[in-house]
Amino acid sequence: MNIKHSKYKNTGILFELLVRQVTADTLNGTDSVALSLIQKFFVKSELGKEYKLYETLAKNTALTEGKANVMIQTLMESSKRLNRGILRREKYNLINEIKKHYNLEEFFKTKLPHYKTFAAFYTLVEIQNTEALVDADIIVSNKMTLLEHLSTSQIQTERVEAEVLREFQSYDKDTRMLTYRILMEKFNGKYTNLYESQKEILRQYINSVDSTPVLKEFYNSKVVEVKTALTELNSKVADKTVQIKINEVANLITELDKTAKVSSEDIVNILQYFELYEELKTANGISKWS
């Protein structure tokens, strides 16, 4: 499932646009309806409580990555305590009021400095409040946006991916299997249909996503398997140039050492090596992997 951002429902964006409309109205010498809307909808309301979360997010920009993670987690937990039903109703009524006094297209044209950050937070909150399974990439992408806004440290995409996948690992078996199917569909879309060897790798990764010793042992066994297979295949290839290329690839494939952890990049690499092996077999008229 793909969760889409809606600027019309984003509390942070609505408030910031109203503030800018107050300024515009004042400069034009007119009484500002926007000011009365802020007073009506953001004082002692669920909208007001939710805007405080966006405001906190906007004001913090120089945290360590660790503190930034804590900040995101705290804001998400605070969001859970809001009354979603009342919040939806207040947003609906606010939009109707804005429509009565302003041209919506013009109202939402104003560019906001925190638009991307607010959109990312909105999307994560929506994901948190849906029971549907959401593509991990969407979660990673939006969390990266928040971390980059909050933190002075360089954010490691791989680490964020690992955190999201660890969360998937805590889900029940049925949910994990849905996640597995999503990953297979995603890989299929890029690399054609998966072979059984690739499906086995993805299945093992989902079921051992916290990078346990079992996963590393499995990964290293697959490294040995595909490297051996490429070497054996090389003896059956007549083209000397292709032989050289296969040898170069085989030399790149190495097992992980004792201190290393299996990353998502490692998984993608091994899937690609198996894909290469199958393509080489097909190109040289050798029967497919059983």
PDB file of N, CA and C in Angstrom, residues 210-262:
ATOM      1  N   ASP A 210      17.197  -9.298  11.653  1.00  0.00           N
ATOM      2  CA  ASP A 210      18.021  -8.631  12.656  1.00  0.00           C
ATOM      3  C   ASP A 210      19.494  -9.034  12.533  1.00  0.00           C
ATOM      4  N   SER A 211      19.846  -9.635  11.409  1.00  0.00           N
ATOM      5  CA  SER A 211      21.232  -9.986  11.095  1.00  0.00           C
ATOM      6  C   SER A 211      21.844 -10.911  12.146  1.00  0.00           C
ATOM      7  N   THR A 212      21.174 -11.991  12.436  1.00  0.00           N
ATOM      8  CA  THR A 212      21.660 -12.982  13.388  1.00  0.00           C
ATOM      9  C   THR A 212      22.811 -13.785  12.778  1.00  0.00           C
ATOM     10  N   PRO A 213      23.569 -14.492  13.625  1.00  0.00           N
ATOM     11  CA  PRO A 213      24.632 -15.364  13.099  1.00  0.00           C
ATOM     12  C   PRO A 213      24.100 -16.377  12.100  1.00  0.00           C
ATOM     13  N   VAL A 214      22.850 -16.812  12.288  1.00  0.00           N
ATOM     14  CA  VAL A 214      22.250 -17.778  11.360  1.00  0.00           C
ATOM     15  C   VAL A 214      22.138 -17.169   9.969  1.00  0.00           C
ATOM     16  N   LEU A 215      21.730 -15.887   9.914  1.00  0.00           N
ATOM     17  CA  LEU A 215      21.609 -15.205   8.622  1.00  0.00           C
ATOM     18  C   LEU A 215      22.977 -15.083   7.952  1.00  0.00           C
ATOM     19  N   LYS A 216      23.992 -14.706   8.719  1.00  0.00           N
ATOM     20  CA  LYS A 216      25.334 -14.568   8.141  1.00  0.00           C
ATOM     21  C   LYS A 216      25.852 -15.910   7.635  1.00  0.00           C
ATOM     22  N   GLU A 217      25.602 -16.961   8.402  1.00  0.00           N
ATOM     23  CA  GLU A 217      26.020 -18.297   7.981  1.00  0.00           C
ATOM     24  C   GLU A 217      25.326 -18.689   6.679  1.00  0.00           C
ATOM     25  N   PHE A 218      24.028 -18.381   6.604  1.00  0.00           N
ATOM     26  CA  PHE A 218      23.274 -18.675   5.389  1.00  0.00           C
ATOM     27  C   PHE A 218      23.819 -17.860   4.212  1.00  0.00           C
ATOM     28  N   TYR A 219      24.062 -16.566   4.456  1.00  0.00           N
ATOM     29  CA  TYR A 219      24.578 -15.683   3.409  1.00  0.00           C
ATOM     30  C   TYR A 219      25.916 -16.198   2.880  1.00  0.00           C
ATOM     31  N   ASN A 220      26.822 -16.531   3.790  1.00  0.00           N
ATOM     32  CA  ASN A 220      28.142 -17.019   3.374  1.00  0.00           C
ATOM     33  C   ASN A 220      28.049 -18.325   2.595  1.00  0.00           C
ATOM     34  N   SER A 221      27.079 -19.168   2.970  1.00  0.00           N
ATOM     35  CA  SER A 221      26.909 -20.423   2.228  1.00  0.00           C
ATOM     36  C   SER A 221      26.452 -20.143   0.801  1.00  0.00           C
ATOM     37  N   LYS A 222      25.617 -19.107   0.640  1.00  0.00           N
ATOM     38  CA  LYS A 222      25.156 -18.732  -0.690  1.00  0.00           C
ATOM     39  C   LYS A 222      26.284 -18.104  -1.515  1.00  0.00           C
ATOM     40  N   VAL A 223      27.168 -17.367  -0.848  1.00  0.00           N
ATOM     41  CA  VAL A 223      28.328 -16.798  -1.523  1.00  0.00           C
ATOM     42  C   VAL A 223      29.186 -17.922  -2.101  1.00  0.00           C
ATOM     43  N   VAL A 224      29.450 -18.937  -1.286  1.00  0.00           N
ATOM     44  CA  VAL A 224      30.254 -20.084  -1.734  1.00  0.00           C
ATOM     45  C   VAL A 224      29.550 -20.803  -2.886  1.00  0.00           C
ATOM     46  N   GLU A 225      28.227 -20.956  -2.737  1.00  0.00           N
ATOM     47  CA  GLU A 225      27.440 -21.667  -3.753  1.00  0.00           C
ATOM     48  C   GLU A 225      27.502 -20.975  -5.114  1.00  0.00           C
ATOM     49  N   VAL A 226      27.254 -19.671  -5.133  1.00  0.00           N
ATOM     50  CA  VAL A 226      27.217 -18.972  -6.421  1.00  0.00           C
ATOM     51  C   VAL A 226      28.619 -18.806  -7.002  1.00  0.00           C
ATOM     52  N   LYS A 227      29.610 -18.643  -6.138  1.00  0.00           N
ATOM     53  CA  LYS A 227      30.989 -18.518  -6.621  1.00  0.00           C
ATOM     54  C   LYS A 227      31.448 -19.830  -7.254  1.00  0.00           C
ATOM     55  N   THR A 228      31.132 -20.942  -6.600  1.00  0.00           N
ATOM     56  CA  THR A 228      31.475 -22.265  -7.143  1.00  0.00           C
ATOM     57  C   THR A 228      30.757 -22.505  -8.460  1.00  0.00           C
ATOM     58  N   ALA A 229      29.464 -22.117  -8.501  1.00  0.00           N
ATOM     59  CA  ALA A 229      28.665 -22.312  -9.709  1.00  0.00           C
ATOM     60  C   ALA A 229      29.227 -21.517 -10.888  1.00  0.00           C
ATOM     61  N   LEU A 230      29.645 -20.280 -10.617  1.00  0.00           N
ATOM     62  CA  LEU A 230      30.224 -19.452 -11.685  1.00  0.00           C
ATOM     63  C   LEU A 230      31.544 -20.035 -12.188  1.00  0.00           C
ATOM     64  N   THR A 231      32.334 -20.564 -11.265  1.00  0.00           N
ATOM     65  CA  THR A 231      33.622 -21.165 -11.640  1.00  0.00           C
ATOM     66  C   THR A 231      33.404 -22.394 -12.514  1.00  0.00           C
ATOM     67  N   GLU A 232      32.441 -23.231 -12.126  1.00  0.00           N
ATOM     68  CA  GLU A 232      32.134 -24.434 -12.917  1.00  0.00           C
ATOM     69  C   GLU A 232      31.577 -24.052 -14.285  1.00  0.00           C
ATOM     70  N   LEU A 233      30.730 -23.026 -14.293  1.00  0.00           N
ATOM     71  CA  LEU A 233      30.148 -22.557 -15.551  1.00  0.00           C
ATOM     72  C   LEU A 233      31.232 -22.054 -16.498  1.00  0.00           C
ATOM     73  N   ASN A 234      32.236 -21.439 -15.924  1.00  0.00           N
ATOM     74  CA  ASN A 234      33.307 -20.847 -16.722  1.00  0.00           C
ATOM     75  C   ASN A 234      34.039 -21.886 -17.571  1.00  0.00           C
ATOM     76  N   SER A 235      34.105 -23.105 -17.045  1.00  0.00           N
ATOM     77  CA  SER A 235      34.811 -24.159 -17.781  1.00  0.00           C
ATOM     78  C   SER A 235      34.032 -24.615 -19.018  1.00  0.00           C
ATOM     79  N   LYS A 236      32.751 -24.232 -19.062  1.00  0.00           N
ATOM     80  CA  LYS A 236      31.905 -24.650 -20.190  1.00  0.00           C
ATOM     81  C   LYS A 236      31.691 -23.522 -21.196  1.00  0.00           C
ATOM     82  N   VAL A 237      32.228 -22.345 -20.883  1.00  0.00           N
ATOM     83  CA  VAL A 237      32.065 -21.187 -21.780  1.00  0.00           C
ATOM     84  C   VAL A 237      33.221 -21.145 -22.773  1.00  0.00           C
ATOM     85  N   ALA A 238      32.875 -21.017 -24.046  1.00  0.00           N
ATOM     86  CA  ALA A 238      33.907 -21.037 -25.084  1.00  0.00           C
ATOM     87  C   ALA A 238      34.557 -19.672 -25.298  1.00  0.00           C
ATOM     88  N   ASP A 239      33.777 -18.617 -25.130  1.00  0.00           N
ATOM     89  CA  ASP A 239      34.273 -17.262 -25.382  1.00  0.00           C
ATOM     90  C   ASP A 239      35.274 -16.843 -24.297  1.00  0.00           C
ATOM     91  N   LYS A 240      36.524 -16.581 -24.717  1.00  0.00           N
ATOM     92  CA  LYS A 240      37.588 -16.226 -23.762  1.00  0.00           C
ATOM     93  C   LYS A 240      37.303 -14.911 -23.039  1.00  0.00           C
ATOM     94  N   THR A 241      36.715 -13.948 -23.751  1.00  0.00           N
ATOM     95  CA  THR A 241      36.389 -12.659 -23.128  1.00  0.00           C
ATOM     96  C   THR A 241      35.366 -12.827 -22.010  1.00  0.00           C
ATOM     97  N   VAL A 242      34.359 -13.653 -22.279  1.00  0.00           N
ATOM     98  CA  VAL A 242      33.338 -13.931 -21.268  1.00  0.00           C
ATOM     99  C   VAL A 242      33.965 -14.642 -20.071  1.00  0.00           C
ATOM    100  N   GLN A 243      34.890 -15.564 -20.348  1.00  0.00           N
ATOM    101  CA  GLN A 243      35.571 -16.278 -19.264  1.00  0.00           C
ATOM    102  C   GLN A 243      36.294 -15.301 -18.330  1.00  0.00           C
ATOM    103  N   ILE A 244      36.969 -14.334 -18.926  1.00  0.00           N
ATOM    104  CA  ILE A 244      37.703 -13.340 -18.130  1.00  0.00           C
ATOM    105  C   ILE A 244      36.739 -12.543 -17.252  1.00  0.00           C
ATOM    106  N   LYS A 245      35.607 -12.141 -17.846  1.00  0.00           N
ATOM    107  CA  LYS A 245      34.617 -11.348 -17.107  1.00  0.00           C
ATOM    108  C   LYS A 245      34.030 -12.152 -15.949  1.00  0.00           C
ATOM    109  N   ILE A 246      33.755 -13.442 -16.208  1.00  0.00           N
ATOM    110  CA  ILE A 246      33.196 -14.297 -15.154  1.00  0.00           C
ATOM    111  C   ILE A 246      34.193 -14.433 -14.008  1.00  0.00           C
ATOM    112  N   ASN A 247      35.470 -14.604 -14.361  1.00  0.00           N
ATOM    113  CA  ASN A 247      36.512 -14.701 -13.329  1.00  0.00           C
ATOM    114  C   ASN A 247      36.586 -13.428 -12.490  1.00  0.00           C
ATOM    115  N   GLU A 248      36.445 -12.283 -13.147  1.00  0.00           N
ATOM    116  CA  GLU A 248      36.484 -11.001 -12.436  1.00  0.00           C
ATOM    117  C   GLU A 248      35.330 -10.898 -11.447  1.00  0.00           C
ATOM    118  N   VAL A 249      34.133 -11.303 -11.886  1.00  0.00           N
ATOM    119  CA  VAL A 249      32.958 -11.269 -11.009  1.00  0.00           C
ATOM    120  C   VAL A 249      33.137 -12.226  -9.839  1.00  0.00           C
ATOM    121  N   ALA A 250      33.589 -13.442 -10.135  1.00  0.00           N
ATOM    122  CA  ALA A 250      33.773 -14.451  -9.083  1.00  0.00           C
ATOM    123  C   ALA A 250      34.752 -13.972  -8.020  1.00  0.00           C
ATOM    124  N   ASN A 251      35.775 -13.243  -8.437  1.00  0.00           N
ATOM    125  CA  ASN A 251      36.763 -12.726  -7.478  1.00  0.00           C
ATOM    126  C   ASN A 251      36.195 -11.628  -6.588  1.00  0.00           C
ATOM    127  N   LEU A 252      35.131 -10.968  -7.061  1.00  0.00           N
ATOM    128  CA  LEU A 252      34.495  -9.907  -6.269  1.00  0.00           C
ATOM    129  C   LEU A 252      33.605 -10.467  -5.153  1.00  0.00           C
ATOM    130  N   ILE A 253      33.162 -11.702  -5.326  1.00  0.00           N
ATOM    131  CA  ILE A 253      32.223 -12.303  -4.374  1.00  0.00           C
ATOM    132  C   ILE A 253      32.997 -12.875  -3.193  1.00  0.00           C
ATOM    133  N   THR A 254      32.818 -12.283  -2.039  1.00  0.00           N
ATOM    134  CA  THR A 254      33.556 -12.730  -0.851  1.00  0.00           C
ATOM    135  C   THR A 254      32.617 -12.949   0.329  1.00  0.00           C
ATOM    136  N   GLU A 255      33.002 -13.844   1.203  1.00  0.00           N
ATOM    137  CA  GLU A 255      32.226 -14.097   2.415  1.00  0.00           C
ATOM    138  C   GLU A 255      32.411 -12.958   3.414  1.00  0.00           C
ATOM    139  N   LEU A 256      31.424 -12.792   4.289  1.00  0.00           N
ATOM    140  CA  LEU A 256      31.522 -11.784   5.346  1.00  0.00           C
ATOM    141  C   LEU A 256      32.385 -12.312   6.479  1.00  0.00           C
ATOM    142  N   ASP A 257      33.189 -11.431   7.093  1.00  0.00           N
ATOM    143  CA  ASP A 257      34.028 -11.880   8.199  1.00  0.00           C
ATOM    144  C   ASP A 257      33.228 -11.953   9.496  1.00  0.00           C
ATOM    145  N   LYS A 258      33.876 -12.320  10.567  1.00  0.00           N
ATOM    146  CA  LYS A 258      33.193 -12.588  11.839  1.00  0.00           C
ATOM    147  C   LYS A 258      32.491 -11.373  12.425  1.00  0.00           C
ATOM    148  N   THR A 259      33.027 -10.182  12.178  1.00  0.00           N
ATOM    149  CA  THR A 259      32.460  -8.964  12.789  1.00  0.00           C
ATOM    150  C   THR A 259      31.411  -8.281  11.911  1.00  0.00           C
ATOM    151  N   ALA A 260      31.330  -8.671  10.640  1.00  0.00           N
ATOM    152  CA  ALA A 260      30.414  -8.002   9.706  1.00  0.00           C
ATOM    153  C   ALA A 260      28.977  -8.467   9.899  1.00  0.00           C
ATOM    154  N   LYS A 261      28.057  -7.594   9.533  1.00  0.00           N
ATOM    155  CA  LYS A 261      26.632  -7.918   9.557  1.00  0.00           C
ATOM    156  C   LYS A 261      26.092  -7.921   8.131  1.00  0.00           C
ATOM    157  N   VAL A 262      25.072  -8.722   7.911  1.00  0.00           N
ATOM    158  CA  VAL A 262      24.457  -8.801   6.592  1.00  0.00           C
ATOM    159  C   VAL A 262      23.565  -7.574   6.400  1.00  0.00           C
TER     160      VAL A 262
END
